[in-house]
Short mmCIF file of C-alpha atoms and ligand atoms in Angstrom, two decimals:
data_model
loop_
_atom_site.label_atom_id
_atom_site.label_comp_id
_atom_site.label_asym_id
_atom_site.label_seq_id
_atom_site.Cartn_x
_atom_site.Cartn_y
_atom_site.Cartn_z
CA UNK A 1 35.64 68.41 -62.47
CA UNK A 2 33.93 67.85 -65.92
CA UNK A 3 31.77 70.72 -67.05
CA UNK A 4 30.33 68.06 -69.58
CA UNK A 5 26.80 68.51 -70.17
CA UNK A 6 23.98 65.78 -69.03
CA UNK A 7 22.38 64.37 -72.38
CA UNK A 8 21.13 60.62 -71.78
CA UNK A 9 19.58 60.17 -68.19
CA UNK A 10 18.95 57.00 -66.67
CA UNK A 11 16.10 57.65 -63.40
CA UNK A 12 15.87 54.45 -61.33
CA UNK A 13 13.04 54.29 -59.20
CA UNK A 14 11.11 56.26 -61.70
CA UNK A 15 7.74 54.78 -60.71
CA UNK A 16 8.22 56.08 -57.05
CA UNK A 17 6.86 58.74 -55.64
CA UNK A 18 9.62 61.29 -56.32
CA UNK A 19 10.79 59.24 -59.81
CA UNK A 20 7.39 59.56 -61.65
CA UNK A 21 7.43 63.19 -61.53
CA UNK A 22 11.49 64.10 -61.69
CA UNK A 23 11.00 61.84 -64.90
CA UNK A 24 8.85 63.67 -66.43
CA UNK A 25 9.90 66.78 -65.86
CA UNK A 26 13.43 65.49 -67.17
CA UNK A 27 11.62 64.32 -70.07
CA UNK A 28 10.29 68.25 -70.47
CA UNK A 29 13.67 69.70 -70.24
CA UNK A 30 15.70 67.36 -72.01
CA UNK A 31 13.28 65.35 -74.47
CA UNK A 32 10.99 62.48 -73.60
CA UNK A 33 13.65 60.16 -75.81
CA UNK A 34 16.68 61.41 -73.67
CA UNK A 35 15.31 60.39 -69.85
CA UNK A 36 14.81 56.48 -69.58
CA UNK A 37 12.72 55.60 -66.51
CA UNK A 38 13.68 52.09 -64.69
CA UNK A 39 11.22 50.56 -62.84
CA UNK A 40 11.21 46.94 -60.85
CA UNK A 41 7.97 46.61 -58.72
CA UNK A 42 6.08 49.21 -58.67
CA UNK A 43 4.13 49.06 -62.03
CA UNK A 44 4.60 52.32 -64.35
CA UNK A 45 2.60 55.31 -64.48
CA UNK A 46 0.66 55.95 -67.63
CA UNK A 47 2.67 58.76 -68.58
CA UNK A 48 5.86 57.64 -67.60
CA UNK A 49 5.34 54.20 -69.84
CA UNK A 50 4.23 55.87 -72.82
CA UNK A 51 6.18 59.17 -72.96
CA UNK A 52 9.32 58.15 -73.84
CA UNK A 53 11.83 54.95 -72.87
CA UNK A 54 10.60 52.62 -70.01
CA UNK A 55 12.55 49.55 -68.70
CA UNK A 56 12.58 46.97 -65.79
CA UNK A 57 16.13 46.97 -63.60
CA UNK A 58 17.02 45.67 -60.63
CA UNK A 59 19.19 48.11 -59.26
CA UNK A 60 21.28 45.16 -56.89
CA UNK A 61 21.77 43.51 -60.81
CA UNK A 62 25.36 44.95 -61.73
CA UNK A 63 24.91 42.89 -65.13
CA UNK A 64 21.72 44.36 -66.32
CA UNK A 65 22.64 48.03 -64.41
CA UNK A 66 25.36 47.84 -67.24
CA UNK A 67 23.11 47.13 -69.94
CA UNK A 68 20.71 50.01 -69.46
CA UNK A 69 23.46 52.23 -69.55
CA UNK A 70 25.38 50.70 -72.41
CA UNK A 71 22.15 50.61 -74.72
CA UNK A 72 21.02 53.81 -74.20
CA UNK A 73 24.51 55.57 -74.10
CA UNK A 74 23.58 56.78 -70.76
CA UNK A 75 25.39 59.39 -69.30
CA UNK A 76 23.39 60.50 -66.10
CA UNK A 77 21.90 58.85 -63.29
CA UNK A 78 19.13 59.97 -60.92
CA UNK A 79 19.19 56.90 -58.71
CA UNK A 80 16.21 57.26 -56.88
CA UNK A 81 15.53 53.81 -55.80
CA UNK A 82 15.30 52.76 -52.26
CA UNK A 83 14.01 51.29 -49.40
CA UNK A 84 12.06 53.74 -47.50
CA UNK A 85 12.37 54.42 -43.39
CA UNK A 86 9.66 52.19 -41.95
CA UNK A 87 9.74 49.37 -44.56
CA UNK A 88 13.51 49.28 -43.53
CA UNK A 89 12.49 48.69 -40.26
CA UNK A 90 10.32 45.94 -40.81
CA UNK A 91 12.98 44.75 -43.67
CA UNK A 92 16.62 46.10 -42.72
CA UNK A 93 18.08 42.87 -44.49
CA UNK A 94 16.24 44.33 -48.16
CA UNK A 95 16.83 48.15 -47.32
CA UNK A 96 20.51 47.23 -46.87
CA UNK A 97 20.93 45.04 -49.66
CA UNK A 98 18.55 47.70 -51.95
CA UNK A 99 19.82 51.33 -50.70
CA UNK A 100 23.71 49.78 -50.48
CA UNK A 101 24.51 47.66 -53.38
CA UNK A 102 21.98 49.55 -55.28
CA UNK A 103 24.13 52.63 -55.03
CA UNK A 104 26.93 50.55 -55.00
CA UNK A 105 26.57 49.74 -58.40
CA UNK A 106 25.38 53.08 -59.17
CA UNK A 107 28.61 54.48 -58.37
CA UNK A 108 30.80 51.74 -59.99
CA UNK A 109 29.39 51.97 -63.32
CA UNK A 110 29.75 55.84 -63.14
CA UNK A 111 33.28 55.48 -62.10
CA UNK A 112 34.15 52.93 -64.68
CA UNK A 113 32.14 54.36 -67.28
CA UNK A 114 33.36 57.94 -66.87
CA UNK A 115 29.54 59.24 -66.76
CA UNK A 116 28.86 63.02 -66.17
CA UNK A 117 27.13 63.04 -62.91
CA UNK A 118 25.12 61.28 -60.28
CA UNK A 119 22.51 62.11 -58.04
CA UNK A 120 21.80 60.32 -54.92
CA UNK A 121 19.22 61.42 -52.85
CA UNK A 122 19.66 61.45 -49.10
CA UNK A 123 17.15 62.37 -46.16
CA UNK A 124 17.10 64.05 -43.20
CA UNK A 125 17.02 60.31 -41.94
CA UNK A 126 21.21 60.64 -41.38
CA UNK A 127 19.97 62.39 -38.43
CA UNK A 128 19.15 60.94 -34.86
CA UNK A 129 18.13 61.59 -31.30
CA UNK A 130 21.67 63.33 -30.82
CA UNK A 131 21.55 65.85 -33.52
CA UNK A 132 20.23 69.65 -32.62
CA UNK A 133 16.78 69.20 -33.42
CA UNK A 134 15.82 72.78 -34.21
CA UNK A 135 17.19 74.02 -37.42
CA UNK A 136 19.85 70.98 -37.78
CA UNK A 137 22.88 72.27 -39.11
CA UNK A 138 24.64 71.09 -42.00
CA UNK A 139 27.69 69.85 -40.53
CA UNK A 140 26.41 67.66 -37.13
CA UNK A 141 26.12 64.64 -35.26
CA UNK A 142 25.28 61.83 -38.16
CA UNK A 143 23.76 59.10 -35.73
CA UNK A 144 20.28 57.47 -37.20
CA UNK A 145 18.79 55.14 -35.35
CA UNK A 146 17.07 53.27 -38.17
CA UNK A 147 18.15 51.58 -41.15
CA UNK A 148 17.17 53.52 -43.69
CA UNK A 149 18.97 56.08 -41.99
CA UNK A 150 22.32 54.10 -41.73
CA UNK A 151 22.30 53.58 -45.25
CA UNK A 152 21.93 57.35 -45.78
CA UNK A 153 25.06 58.17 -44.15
CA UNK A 154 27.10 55.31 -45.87
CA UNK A 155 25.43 56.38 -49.09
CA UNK A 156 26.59 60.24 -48.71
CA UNK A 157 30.21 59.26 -47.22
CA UNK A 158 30.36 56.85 -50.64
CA UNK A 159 28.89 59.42 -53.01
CA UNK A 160 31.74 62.22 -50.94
CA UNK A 161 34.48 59.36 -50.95
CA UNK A 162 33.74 58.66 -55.32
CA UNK A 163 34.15 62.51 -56.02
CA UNK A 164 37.36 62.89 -53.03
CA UNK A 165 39.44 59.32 -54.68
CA UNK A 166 37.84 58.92 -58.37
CA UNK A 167 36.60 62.74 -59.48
CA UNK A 168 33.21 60.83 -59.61
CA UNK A 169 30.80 64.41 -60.15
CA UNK A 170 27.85 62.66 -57.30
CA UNK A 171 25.37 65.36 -56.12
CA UNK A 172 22.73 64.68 -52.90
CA UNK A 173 20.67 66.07 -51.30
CA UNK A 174 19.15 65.65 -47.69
CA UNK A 175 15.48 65.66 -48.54
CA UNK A 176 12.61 66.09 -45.88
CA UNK A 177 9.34 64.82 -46.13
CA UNK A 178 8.05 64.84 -49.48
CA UNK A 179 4.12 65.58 -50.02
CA UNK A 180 2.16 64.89 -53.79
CA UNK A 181 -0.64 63.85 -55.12
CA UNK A 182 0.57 61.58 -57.78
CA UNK A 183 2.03 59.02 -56.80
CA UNK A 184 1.84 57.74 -53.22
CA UNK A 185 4.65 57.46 -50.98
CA UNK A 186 5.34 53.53 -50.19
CA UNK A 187 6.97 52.61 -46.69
CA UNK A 188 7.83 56.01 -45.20
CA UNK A 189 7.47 57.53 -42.20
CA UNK A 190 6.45 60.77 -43.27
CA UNK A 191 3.87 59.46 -45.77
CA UNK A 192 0.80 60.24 -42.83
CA UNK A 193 1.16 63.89 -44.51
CA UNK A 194 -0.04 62.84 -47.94
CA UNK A 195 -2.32 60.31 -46.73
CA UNK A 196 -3.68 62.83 -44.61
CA UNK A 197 -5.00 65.01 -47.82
CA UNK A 198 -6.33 61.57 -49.79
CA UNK A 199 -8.27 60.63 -46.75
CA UNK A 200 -9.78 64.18 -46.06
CA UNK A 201 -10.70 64.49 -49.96
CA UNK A 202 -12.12 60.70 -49.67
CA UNK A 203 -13.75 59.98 -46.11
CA UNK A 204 -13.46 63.53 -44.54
CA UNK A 205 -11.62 61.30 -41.60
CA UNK A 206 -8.25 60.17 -40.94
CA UNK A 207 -6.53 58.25 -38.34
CA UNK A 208 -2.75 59.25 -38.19
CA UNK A 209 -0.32 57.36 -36.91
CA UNK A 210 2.20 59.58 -35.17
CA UNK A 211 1.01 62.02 -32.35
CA UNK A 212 -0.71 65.28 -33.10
CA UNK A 213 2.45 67.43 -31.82
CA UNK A 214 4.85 65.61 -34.18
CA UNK A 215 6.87 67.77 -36.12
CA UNK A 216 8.73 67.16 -38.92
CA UNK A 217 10.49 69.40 -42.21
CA UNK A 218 8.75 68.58 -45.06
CA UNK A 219 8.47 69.90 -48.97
CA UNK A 220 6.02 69.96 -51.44
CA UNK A 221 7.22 68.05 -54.83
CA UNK A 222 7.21 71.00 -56.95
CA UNK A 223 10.20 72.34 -55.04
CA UNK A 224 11.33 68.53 -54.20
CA UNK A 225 11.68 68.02 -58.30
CA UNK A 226 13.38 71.36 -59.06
CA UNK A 227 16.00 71.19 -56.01
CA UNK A 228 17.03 67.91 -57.65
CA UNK A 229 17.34 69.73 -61.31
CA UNK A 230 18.68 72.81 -60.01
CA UNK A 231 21.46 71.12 -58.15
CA UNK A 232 22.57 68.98 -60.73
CA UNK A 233 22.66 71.79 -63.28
CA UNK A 234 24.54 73.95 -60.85
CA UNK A 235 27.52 75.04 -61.90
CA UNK A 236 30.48 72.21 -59.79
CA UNK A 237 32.81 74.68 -58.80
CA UNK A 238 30.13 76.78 -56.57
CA UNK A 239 29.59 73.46 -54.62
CA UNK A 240 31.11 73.17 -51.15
CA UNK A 241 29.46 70.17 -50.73
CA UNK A 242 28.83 67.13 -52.68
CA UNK A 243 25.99 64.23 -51.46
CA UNK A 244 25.04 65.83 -48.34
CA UNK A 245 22.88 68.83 -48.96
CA UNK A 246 20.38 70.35 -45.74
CA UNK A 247 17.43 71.52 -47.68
CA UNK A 248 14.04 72.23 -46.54
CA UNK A 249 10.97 74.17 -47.07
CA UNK A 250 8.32 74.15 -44.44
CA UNK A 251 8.01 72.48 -40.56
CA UNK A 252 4.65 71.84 -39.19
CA UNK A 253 2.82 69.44 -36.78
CA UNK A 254 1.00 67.25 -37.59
CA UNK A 255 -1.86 68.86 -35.82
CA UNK A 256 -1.55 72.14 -37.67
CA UNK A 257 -1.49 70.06 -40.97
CA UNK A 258 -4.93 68.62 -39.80
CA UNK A 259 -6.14 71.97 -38.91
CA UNK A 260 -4.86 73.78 -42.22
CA UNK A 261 -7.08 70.72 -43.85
CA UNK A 262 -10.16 71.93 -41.81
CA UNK A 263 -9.81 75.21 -43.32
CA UNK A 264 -10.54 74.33 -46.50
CA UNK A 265 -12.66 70.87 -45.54
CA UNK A 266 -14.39 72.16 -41.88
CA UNK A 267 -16.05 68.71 -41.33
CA UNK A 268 -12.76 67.18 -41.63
CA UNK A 269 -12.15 65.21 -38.77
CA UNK A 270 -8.76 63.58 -37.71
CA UNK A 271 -7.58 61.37 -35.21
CA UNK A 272 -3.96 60.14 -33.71
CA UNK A 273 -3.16 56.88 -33.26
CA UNK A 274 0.33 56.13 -32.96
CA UNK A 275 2.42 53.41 -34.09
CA UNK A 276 6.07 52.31 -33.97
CA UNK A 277 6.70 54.90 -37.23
CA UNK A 278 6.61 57.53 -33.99
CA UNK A 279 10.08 56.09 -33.16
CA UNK A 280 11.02 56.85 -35.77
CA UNK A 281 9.49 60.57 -35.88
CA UNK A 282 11.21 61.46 -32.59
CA UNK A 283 14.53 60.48 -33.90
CA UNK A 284 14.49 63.49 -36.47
CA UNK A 285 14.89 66.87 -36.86
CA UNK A 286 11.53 69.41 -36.22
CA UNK A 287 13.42 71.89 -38.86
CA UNK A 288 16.87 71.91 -40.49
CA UNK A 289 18.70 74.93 -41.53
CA UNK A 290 19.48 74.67 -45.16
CA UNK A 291 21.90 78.09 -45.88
CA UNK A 292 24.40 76.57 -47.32
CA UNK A 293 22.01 75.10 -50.57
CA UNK A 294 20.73 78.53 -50.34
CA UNK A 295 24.29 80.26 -50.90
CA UNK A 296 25.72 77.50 -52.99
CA UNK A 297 23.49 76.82 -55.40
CA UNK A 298 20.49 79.23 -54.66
CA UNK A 299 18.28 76.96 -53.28
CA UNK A 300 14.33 78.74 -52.26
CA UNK A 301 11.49 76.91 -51.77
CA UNK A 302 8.33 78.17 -53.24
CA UNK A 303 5.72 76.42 -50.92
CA UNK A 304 4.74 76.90 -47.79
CA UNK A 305 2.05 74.89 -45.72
CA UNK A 306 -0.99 77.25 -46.96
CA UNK A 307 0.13 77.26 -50.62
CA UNK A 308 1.12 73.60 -50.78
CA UNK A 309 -2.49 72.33 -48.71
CA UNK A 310 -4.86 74.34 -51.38
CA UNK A 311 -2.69 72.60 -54.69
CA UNK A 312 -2.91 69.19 -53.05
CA UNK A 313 -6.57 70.15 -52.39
CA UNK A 314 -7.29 71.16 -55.58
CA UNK A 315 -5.75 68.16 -57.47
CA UNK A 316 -7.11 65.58 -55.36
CA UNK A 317 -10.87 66.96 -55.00
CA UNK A 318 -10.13 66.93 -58.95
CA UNK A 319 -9.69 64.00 -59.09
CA UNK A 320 -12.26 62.78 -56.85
CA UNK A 321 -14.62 64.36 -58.86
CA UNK A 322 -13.44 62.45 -62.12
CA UNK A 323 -13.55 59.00 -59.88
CA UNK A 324 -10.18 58.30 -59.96
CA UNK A 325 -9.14 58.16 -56.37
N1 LIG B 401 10.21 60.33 -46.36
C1 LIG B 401 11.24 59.45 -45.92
C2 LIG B 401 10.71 58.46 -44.98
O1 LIG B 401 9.77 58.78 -44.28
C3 LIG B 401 12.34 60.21 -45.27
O2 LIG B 401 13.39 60.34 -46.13
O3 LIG B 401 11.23 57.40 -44.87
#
C-alpha cells in the first residue's frame, strides 16, 4: 500500500464540531493553503473562512465532489460530514442519503482518482444492546439500533471492502463522545456533555436529557483531533485494522460529570430530564477497550475527566467574560 505522502487535503464537514478544529490544526501542520475546508450548512468559522481555502460542497453531489478535488489537486480526504445519532432518528431518510452516498462518493473518487488516503470517521454507534457493554472489544457483535449507527457499520465494511478489492488506503476510527468548546455539537446524542459546561458557565443550571446514571466513553477534542492525525500518519503496514478503530479516553456518568462541574462552579445546579436520546444512550457501550489503537499505532489519550472539565472551564468562563457566549 502507497507510502505516498498526504500534501493537498480536502476536510468535508469542516464547519462541524470535529471539522473546524481538525482543519485547523491540518492547516498548522501542513500549511493553511494545503487543507481546503468544505462546508454546506453550517456557516464557517471565522478562522476556518479566512485562514486558508474555504468552499461550499454537497457531499451527496458526485459532480461538484469531483471538482473540489480536481481544482485543488486534492489528494486527501478527511470526510467528516454526517448526520449525527439523534437527528438520524428524527431524519433516517437524510442520515442515509448524507452518511451513505456521502461516503459513497468519497470512496469512488479516491478509488478512481488514485488519492493517498481517506479517513472516515466511525462511532461507537456500530454498537447495540447486544454488544459487551463494559470495555467493548474490538472485534464484537455490530448490531445498532439507530440509524446513524447502521450507516456506521456499512460505512466501515465499505471503507474495509475499498482497501480488501481496490488497495483504497481508508483509515477510521470508532470515536466516542466528543466534548469542545468551539464549536457545538449539532444532533448528537452525546452532545448533553458539552452543553452541560455552556449552561453551567451561562445559567449555573442545566436540565439534561438522559438520566443521571448514564454512562457513556467520551474524549476531549484535543485527543479527538490528534487520534485522527496520528492515525493517518501512521505508518500502513503497522495497521491490523483499517476503518474500524476502538478508541477511547475517559467513561463517566453523567452525574459525576455534573458533580466534577460543581467542583469548580459549587452553585451549579443540574437536573435530569430524559428524552427519547436515552434510547439511544442505553444502546451503547459504558467503556470500550481500545488496545489494539494503542499497540498499532500508539494511541494514549491525554485527558481525563478532571483535566478535560478545568480546560473547558477555563475557555468558556473566557469567553463569557469577553461576551461571546
Ligand atoms: N457523538 C455521536 C452522537 O451522539 C456519536 O458518534 O451521535
Amino acid at each position: 500500500m502507497s507510502s505516498r505522502p498526504m500534501r493537498n487535503i480536502l476536510v468535508t464537514g469542516a464547519c462541524g464540531q470535529i471539522g473546524s478544529e481538525l482543519t485547523m490544526a491540518l492547516r498548522e501542520r501542513y500549511g493553511n493553503e494545503h487543507v481546503v475546508a468544505a462546508g454546506h450548512r453550517t456557516p464557517p468559522p471565522d478562522d476556518v473562512r479566512d485562514s486558508g481555502p474555504f468552499v461550499y460542497l454537497d457531499v451527496t453531489d458526485r459532480q461538484a465532489l469531483e471538482e473540489v478535488v480536481e481544482q485543488f489537486q486534492i489528494d486527501t480526504i478527511f470526510h467528516l460530514a454526517a448526520v449525527l445519532s439523534a437527528v438520524g432518528e428524527q431524519k433516517p431518510d437524510v442520515a442515509w442519503r448524507v452518511n451513505m452516498n456521502g461516503l459513497y462518493n468519497v470512496l469512488e473518487v479516491a478509488r478512481t482518482r488514485s488519492l493517498t488516503r481517506v479517513f472516515c470517521p466511525s462511532s461507537m454507534a456500530v454498537f447495540g444492546p447486544s454488544t459487551p457493554k463494559e470495555n467493548t472489544p474490538q472485534e464484537t457483535i455490530l448490531s445498532p439500533t439507530t440509524m446513524y449507527g447502521i450507516t456506521k457499520v456499512a460505512g466501515e465494511l465499505l471503507g474495509n471492502y475499498y482497501v480488501q478489492k481496490f488497495g483504497v488506503d481508508v483509515r477510521g476510527l470508532r470515536y466516542p463522545g466528543i466534548i469542545s468548546h468551539k464549536t457545538p455539537p449539532g444532533g448528537g446524542t452525546t452532545d448533553y456533555a458539552v452543553a452541560i459546561f455552556y449552561d453551567a458557565v451561562k445559567y449555573r443550571r442545566y436540565t439534561c436529557f438522559v438520566r443521571e446514571d448514564t454512562v457513556l466513553p467520551m474524549m476531549y477534542m484535543p485527543d479527538a483531533v490528534r487520534a485522527a492525525i496520528e492515525l493517518m500518519e501512521a505508518d500502513f503496514r503497522r495497521l491490523t485494522r483499517h476503518a474500524d478503530y476502538n478508541i477511547t479516553a475517559m467513561s463517566f456518568s453523567a452525574g459525576e460529570l455534573a458533580r466534577e462541574i460543581q467542583k469548580h462552579i459549587p452553585d451549579f445546579v443540574c437536573e435530569f430530564q430524559p428524552d427519547f436520546r436515552q434510547a439511544i444512550a442505553d444502546s451503547w457501550p459504558r467503556s470500550i477497550d481500545d488496545s489494539v489503537a494503542r499497540t498499532d499505532w500508539g494511541w494514549r489519550p491525554a485527558y481525563d475527566l478532571p483535566a478535560m472539565t478545568v480546560d473547558m472551564l477555563n475557555a468558556l468562563q473566557t469567553r463569557y467574560q469577553q461576551g461571546q457566549l
